[in-house]
Coordinates of C-alpha atoms in Angstrom, one line a residue:
X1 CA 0.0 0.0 0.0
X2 CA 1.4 3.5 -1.1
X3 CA 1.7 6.4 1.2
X4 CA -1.1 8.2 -0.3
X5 CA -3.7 5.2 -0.2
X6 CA -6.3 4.9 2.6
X7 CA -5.7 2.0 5.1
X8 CA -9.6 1.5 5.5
X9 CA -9.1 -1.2 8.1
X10 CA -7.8 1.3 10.0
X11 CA -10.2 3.9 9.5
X12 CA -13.3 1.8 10.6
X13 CA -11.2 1.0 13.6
X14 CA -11.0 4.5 14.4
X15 CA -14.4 5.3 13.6
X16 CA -15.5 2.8 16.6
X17 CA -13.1 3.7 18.9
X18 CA -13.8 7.6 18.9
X19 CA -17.5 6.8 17.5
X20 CA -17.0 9.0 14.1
X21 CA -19.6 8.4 11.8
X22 CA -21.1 5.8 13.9
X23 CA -25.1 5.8 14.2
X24 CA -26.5 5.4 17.6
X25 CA -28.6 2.8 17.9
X26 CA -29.6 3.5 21.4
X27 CA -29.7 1.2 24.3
X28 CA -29.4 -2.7 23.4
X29 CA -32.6 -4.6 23.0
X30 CA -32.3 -8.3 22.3
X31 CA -36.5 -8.3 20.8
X32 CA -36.8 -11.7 22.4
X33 CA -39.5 -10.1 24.3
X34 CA -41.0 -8.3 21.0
X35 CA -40.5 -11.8 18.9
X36 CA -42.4 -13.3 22.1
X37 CA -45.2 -11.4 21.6
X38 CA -45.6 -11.8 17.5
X39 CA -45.4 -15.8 18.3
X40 CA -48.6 -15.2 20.3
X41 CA -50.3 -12.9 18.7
X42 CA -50.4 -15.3 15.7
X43 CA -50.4 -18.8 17.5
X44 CA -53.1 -21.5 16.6
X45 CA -51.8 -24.1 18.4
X46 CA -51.4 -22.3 21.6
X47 CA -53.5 -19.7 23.6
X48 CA -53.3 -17.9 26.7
X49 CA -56.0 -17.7 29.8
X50 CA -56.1 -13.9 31.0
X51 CA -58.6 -14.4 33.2
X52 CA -56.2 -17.5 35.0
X53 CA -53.2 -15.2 34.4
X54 CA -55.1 -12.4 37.3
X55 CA -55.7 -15.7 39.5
X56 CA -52.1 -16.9 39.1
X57 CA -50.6 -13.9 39.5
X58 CA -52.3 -13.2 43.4
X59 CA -51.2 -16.7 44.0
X60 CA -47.5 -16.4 42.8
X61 CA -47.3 -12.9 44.3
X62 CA -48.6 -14.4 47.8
X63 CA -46.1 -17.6 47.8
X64 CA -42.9 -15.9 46.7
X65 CA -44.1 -13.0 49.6
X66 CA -44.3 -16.2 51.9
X67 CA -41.2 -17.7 51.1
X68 CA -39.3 -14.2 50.7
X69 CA -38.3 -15.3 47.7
X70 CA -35.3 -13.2 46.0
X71 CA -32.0 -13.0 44.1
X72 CA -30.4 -14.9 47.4
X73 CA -32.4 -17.7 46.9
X74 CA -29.8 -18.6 44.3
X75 CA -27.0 -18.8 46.3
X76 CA -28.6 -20.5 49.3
X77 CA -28.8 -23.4 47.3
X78 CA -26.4 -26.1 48.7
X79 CA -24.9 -26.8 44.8
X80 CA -24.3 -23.0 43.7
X81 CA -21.0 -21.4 44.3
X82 CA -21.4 -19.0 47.5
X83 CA -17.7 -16.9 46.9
X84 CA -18.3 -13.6 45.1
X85 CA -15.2 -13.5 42.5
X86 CA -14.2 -14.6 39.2
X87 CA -14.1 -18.2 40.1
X88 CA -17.8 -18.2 40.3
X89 CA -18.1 -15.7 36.9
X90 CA -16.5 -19.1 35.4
X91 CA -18.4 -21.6 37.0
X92 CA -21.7 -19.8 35.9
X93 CA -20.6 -19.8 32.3
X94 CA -19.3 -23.1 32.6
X95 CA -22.9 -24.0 34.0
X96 CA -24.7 -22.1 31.6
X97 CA -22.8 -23.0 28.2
X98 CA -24.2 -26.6 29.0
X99 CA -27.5 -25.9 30.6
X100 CA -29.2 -27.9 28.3
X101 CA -31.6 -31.4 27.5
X102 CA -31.6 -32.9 30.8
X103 CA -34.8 -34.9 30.4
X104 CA -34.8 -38.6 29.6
X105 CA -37.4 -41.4 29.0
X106 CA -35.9 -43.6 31.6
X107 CA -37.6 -44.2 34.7
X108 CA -36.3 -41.8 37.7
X109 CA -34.4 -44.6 39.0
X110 CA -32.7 -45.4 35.9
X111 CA -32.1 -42.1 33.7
X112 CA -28.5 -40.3 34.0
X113 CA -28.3 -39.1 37.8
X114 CA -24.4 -38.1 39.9
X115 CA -24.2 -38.5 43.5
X116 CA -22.3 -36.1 44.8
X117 CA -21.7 -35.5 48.7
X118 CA -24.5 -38.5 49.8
X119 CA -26.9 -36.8 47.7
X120 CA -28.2 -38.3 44.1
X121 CA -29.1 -35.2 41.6
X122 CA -30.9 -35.5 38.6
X123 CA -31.5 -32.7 36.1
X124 CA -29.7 -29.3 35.8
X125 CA -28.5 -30.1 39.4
X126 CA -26.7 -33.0 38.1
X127 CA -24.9 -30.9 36.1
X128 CA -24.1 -28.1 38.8
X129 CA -23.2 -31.3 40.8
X130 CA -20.9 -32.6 38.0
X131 CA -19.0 -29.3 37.9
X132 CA -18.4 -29.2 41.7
X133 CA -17.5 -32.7 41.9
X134 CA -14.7 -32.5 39.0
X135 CA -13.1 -28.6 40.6
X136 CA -12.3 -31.1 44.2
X137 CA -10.7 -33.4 42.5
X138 CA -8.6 -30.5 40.9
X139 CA -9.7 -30.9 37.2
X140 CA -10.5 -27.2 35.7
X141 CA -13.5 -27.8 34.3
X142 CA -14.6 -24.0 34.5
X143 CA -11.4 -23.0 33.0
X144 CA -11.7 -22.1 29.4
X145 CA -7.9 -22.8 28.3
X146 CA -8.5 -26.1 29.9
X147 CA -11.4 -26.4 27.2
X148 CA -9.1 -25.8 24.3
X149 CA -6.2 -28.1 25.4
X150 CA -7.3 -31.3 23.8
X151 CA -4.2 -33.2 25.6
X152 CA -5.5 -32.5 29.4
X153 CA -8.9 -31.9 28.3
X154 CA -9.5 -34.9 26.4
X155 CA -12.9 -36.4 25.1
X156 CA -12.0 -39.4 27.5
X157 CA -11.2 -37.1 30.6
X158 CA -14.7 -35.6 29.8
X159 CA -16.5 -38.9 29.6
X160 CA -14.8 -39.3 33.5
X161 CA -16.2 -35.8 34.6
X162 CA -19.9 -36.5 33.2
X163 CA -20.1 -40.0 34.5
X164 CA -23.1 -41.0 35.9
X165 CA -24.3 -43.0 38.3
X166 CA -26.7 -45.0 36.4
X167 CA -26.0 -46.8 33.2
X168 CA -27.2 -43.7 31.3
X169 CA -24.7 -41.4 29.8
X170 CA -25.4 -37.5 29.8
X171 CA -27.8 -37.0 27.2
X172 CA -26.1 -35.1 23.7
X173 CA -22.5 -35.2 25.8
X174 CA -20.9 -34.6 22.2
X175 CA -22.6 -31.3 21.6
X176 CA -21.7 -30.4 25.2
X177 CA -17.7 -31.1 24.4
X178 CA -18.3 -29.1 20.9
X179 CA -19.8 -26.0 23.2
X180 CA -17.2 -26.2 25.6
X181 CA -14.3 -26.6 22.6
X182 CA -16.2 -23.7 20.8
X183 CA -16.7 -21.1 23.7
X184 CA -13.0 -21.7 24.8
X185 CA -11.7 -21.0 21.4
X186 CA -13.4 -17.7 21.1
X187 CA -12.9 -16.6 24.5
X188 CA -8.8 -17.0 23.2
X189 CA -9.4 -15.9 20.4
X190 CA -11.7 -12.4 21.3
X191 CA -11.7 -12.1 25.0
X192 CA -8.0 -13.1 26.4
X193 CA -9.7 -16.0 27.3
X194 CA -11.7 -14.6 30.2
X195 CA -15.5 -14.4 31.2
X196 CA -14.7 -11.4 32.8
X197 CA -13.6 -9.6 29.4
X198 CA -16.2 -11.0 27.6
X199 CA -18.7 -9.0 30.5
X200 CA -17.0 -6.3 30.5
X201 CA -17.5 -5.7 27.2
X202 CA -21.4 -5.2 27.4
X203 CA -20.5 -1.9 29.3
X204 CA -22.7 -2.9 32.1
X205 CA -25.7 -3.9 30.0
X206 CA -27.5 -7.2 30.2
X207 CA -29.4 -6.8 26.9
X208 CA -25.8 -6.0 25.8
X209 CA -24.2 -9.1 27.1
X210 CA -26.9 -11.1 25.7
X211 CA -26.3 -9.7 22.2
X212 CA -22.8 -10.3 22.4
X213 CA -22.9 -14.0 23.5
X214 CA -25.2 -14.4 20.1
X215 CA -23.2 -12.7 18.1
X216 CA -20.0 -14.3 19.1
X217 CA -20.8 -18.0 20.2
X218 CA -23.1 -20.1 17.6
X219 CA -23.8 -22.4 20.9
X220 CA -25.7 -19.5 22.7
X221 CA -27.3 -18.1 19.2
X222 CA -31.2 -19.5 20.0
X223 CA -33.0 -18.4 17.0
X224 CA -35.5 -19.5 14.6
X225 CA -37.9 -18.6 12.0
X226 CA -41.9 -18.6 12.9
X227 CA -44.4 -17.6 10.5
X228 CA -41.6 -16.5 7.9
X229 CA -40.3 -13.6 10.7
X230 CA -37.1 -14.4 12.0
X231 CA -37.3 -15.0 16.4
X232 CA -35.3 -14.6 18.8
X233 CA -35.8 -17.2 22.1
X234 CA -31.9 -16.6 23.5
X235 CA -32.6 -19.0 26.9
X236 CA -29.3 -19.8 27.6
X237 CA -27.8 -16.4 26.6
X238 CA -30.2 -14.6 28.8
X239 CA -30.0 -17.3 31.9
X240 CA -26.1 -16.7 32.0
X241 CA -26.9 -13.2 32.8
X242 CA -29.6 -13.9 35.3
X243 CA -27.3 -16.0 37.3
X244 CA -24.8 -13.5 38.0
X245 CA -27.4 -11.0 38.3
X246 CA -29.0 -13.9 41.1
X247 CA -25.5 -14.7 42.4
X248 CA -23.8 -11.3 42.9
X249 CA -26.9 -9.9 44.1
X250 CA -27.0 -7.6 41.2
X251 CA -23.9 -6.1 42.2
X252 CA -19.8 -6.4 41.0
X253 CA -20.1 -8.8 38.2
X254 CA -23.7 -9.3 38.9
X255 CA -24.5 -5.1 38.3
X256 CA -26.1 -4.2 35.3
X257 CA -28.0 -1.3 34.3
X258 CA -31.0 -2.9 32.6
X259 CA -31.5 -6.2 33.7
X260 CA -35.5 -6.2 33.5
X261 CA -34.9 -6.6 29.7
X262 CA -34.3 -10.2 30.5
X263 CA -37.3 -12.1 29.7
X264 CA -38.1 -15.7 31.1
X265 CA -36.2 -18.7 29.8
X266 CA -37.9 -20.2 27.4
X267 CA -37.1 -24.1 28.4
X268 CA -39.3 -26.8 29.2
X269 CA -40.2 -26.5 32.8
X270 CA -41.8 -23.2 32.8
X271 CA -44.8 -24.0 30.2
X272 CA -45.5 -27.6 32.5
X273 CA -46.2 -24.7 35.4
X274 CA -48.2 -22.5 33.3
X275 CA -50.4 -25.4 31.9
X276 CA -50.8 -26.2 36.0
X277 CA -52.1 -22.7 36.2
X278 CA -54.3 -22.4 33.7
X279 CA -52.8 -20.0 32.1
X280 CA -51.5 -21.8 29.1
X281 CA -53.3 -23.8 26.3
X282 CA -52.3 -26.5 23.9
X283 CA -54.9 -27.4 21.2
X284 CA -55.9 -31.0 21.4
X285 CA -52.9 -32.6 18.8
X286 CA -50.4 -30.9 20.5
X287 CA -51.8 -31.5 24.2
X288 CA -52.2 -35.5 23.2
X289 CA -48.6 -35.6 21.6
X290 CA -47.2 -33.9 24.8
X291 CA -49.6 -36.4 27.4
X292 CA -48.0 -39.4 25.1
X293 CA -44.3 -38.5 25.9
X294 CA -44.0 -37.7 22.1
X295 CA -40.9 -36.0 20.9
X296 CA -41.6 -32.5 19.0
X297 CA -38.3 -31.9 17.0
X298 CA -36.7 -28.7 17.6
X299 CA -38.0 -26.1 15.3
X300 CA -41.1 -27.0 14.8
X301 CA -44.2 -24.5 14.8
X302 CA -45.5 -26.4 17.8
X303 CA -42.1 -25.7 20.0
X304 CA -41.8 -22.5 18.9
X305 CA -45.1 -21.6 19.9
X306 CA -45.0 -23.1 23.1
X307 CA -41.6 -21.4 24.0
X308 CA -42.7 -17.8 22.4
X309 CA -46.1 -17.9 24.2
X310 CA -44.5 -18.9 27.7
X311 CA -42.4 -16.0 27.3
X312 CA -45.2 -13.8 26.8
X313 CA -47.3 -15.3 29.6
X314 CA -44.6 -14.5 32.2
X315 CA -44.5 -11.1 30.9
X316 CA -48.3 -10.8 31.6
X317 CA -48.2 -12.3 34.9
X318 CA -45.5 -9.9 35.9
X319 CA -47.5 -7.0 35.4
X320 CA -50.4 -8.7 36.6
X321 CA -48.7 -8.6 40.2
X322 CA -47.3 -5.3 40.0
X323 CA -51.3 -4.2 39.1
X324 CA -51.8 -5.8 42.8
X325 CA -48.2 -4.4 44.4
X326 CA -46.8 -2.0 42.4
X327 CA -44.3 -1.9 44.4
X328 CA -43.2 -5.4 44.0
X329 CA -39.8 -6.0 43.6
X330 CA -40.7 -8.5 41.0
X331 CA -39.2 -9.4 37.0
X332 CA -39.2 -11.7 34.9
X333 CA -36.3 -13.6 36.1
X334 CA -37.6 -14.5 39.7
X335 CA -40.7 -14.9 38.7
X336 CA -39.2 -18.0 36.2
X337 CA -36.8 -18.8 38.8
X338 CA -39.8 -19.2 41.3
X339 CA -42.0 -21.4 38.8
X340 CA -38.6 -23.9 38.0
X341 CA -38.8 -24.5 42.2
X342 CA -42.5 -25.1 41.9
X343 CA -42.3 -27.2 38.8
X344 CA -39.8 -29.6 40.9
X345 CA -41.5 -29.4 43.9
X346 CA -45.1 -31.0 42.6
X347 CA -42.6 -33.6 40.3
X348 CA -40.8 -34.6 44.2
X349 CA -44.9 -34.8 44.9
X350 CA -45.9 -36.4 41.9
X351 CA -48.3 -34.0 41.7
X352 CA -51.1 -34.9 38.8
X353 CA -50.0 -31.7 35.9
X354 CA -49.2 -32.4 32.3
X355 CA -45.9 -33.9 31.4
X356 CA -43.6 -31.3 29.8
X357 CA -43.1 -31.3 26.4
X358 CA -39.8 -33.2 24.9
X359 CA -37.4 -31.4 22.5
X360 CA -34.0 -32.5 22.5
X361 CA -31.6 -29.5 21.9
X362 CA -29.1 -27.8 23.0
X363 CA -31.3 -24.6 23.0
X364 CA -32.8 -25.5 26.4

């Protein structure tokens, strides 16, 4: 290049560093809640129940009132990390990165379960269990370099940290090792291979962190196409940044500027407790194929519906209960927080509600 051509590379590097010719866009928005609210508004297979909505929303308001329910109730959890520093920023993205597809068609006594410290866990606690269990016995699993060294962190060395204690692997273990290979490479690669970079970078923004974890990592990038509009369902993506919201107590790590943005997490759990409440309606296909443990593939208008309606029907019942206490210190991420501990509550019951729906992905 000659001394009197334009290094344009360099130019558009300057241009975002001292924000010369660069359009503002305003704050972040990551329309997950706006994409929510399309699926619904042209669902066919799927309704809502306002008038069960106003009844569920007295009855949630009153429990989580009873059981002064909060961002604490995170970390008094016996499995979640209780020190505030970047060891837990890790083990939260560590967590989060493979949050996913937990159900099986085993019975309970037979599907993929770890027993760690006496206890037996099932579920996402068998995974927060799994990541404990492997830290004491000095493997780095929450370490992204670790991730990326395919000598010490070898597929074999990851079959030994996801063992289970039934004769039933982890369900999709190799997308799990894919995620973790993925996420550590562009955490080298972007972010000096640290969480803590990678949140920094959303300037204190959780619709901004979001954004950026879809943008840069395919694994979190939970998107789909519903009546020829492009949606946006981002569970993972948005659950990382509730849990260090939930486990810093929205402050250090956990502080950001604009965390009611974050919309429920669209998963499987949520819609079994909103079918319990009447607030949530399959037509009578759907409803059969879930009663008859059917498996809807991932995609499909069916799932999407159900996942873009639930998101919608939390939003309702949110301000539902700040209509009764407007003073509620209430969002959308307690409020789904609340309904997961319900939702495993009635199963440790065996409470009579509909089965949840099964979609094996690493969406949720």
């Amino acid at each position: 290049m000659s001394d009197d051509e334009v290094d344009l590379e360099l130019l558009e590097l300057m241009r975002k560093r001292w924000g010369i010719g660069v359009k503002d866009e305003g704050p972040p928005e990551t329309r997950v809640l706006g994409n929510a609210q399309f699926i619904c508004d042209n669902s066919i297979d799927v309704a809502l129940d306002m008038r069960s909505t106003k009844v569920a929303a007295q009855l949630v308001l009153d429990e989580m009132e009873k059981r002064d329910y909060s961002t604490k109730t995170w970390s008094e959890h016996e499995l979640h990390p209780k020190a505030q520093d970047e060891s837990t920023v890790n083990f939260i993205f560590t967590m989060d990165l493979l949050n996913f597809s937990f159900w099986s068609e085993k019975s309970d006594e037979h599907r993929f379960a770890v027993v760690y410290k006496s206890k037996r866990w099932t579920g996402y606690w068998s995974l927060v269990a799994i990541l404990q269990r492997a830290l004491e016995q000095d493997i780095p699993i929450t370490s992204p370099d670790f991730w990326v060294d395919e000598e010490q962190c070898s597929d074999e060395v990851l079959r030994t940290v996801f063992s289970s204690g039934t004769d039933e692997e982890i369900p999709m273990f190799e997308e799990r090792v894919r995620c973790l290979r993925e996420a550590g490479q562009i955490l080298q690669e972007e972010f000096d291979s640290s969480v803590v970079t990678l949140i920094e970078d959303a300037k204190g923004s959780a619709a901004g962190l979001v954004n950026l974890l879809a943008e840069k990592f395919h694994c979190f990038r939970d998107e789909g196409t519903f009546d020829r509009k492009k949606v946006r369902f981002l569970k993972r993506a948005q659950i990382f940044v509730a849990d260090l919201w939930a486990a810093f107590d929205g402050e250090g790590y956990g502080e950001f500027n604009d965390i009611d943005k974050i919309t429920m997490f669209a998963d499987y759990r949520i819609p079994q407790m909103l079918h319990s409440l009447g607030m949530i309606w399959y037509c009578p296909p759907l409803e059969n194929k879930i009663r008859r443990l059917e498996t809807i593939e991932s995609g499909h208008p069916w799932e999407m519906q159900i996942r873009g309606c639930s998101i919608w029907a939390v939003e309702l019942l949110r301000r539902e209960i700040l209509k009764l206490k407007p003073n509620a210190k209430i969002n959308a991420i307690l409020i789904d927080f609340f309904l997961y501990d319900l939702a495993k509550e009635k199963e440790k019951d065996e409470a009579d509600v509909i089965p949840h729906h099964r979609t094996r992905s690493i969406w949720y």
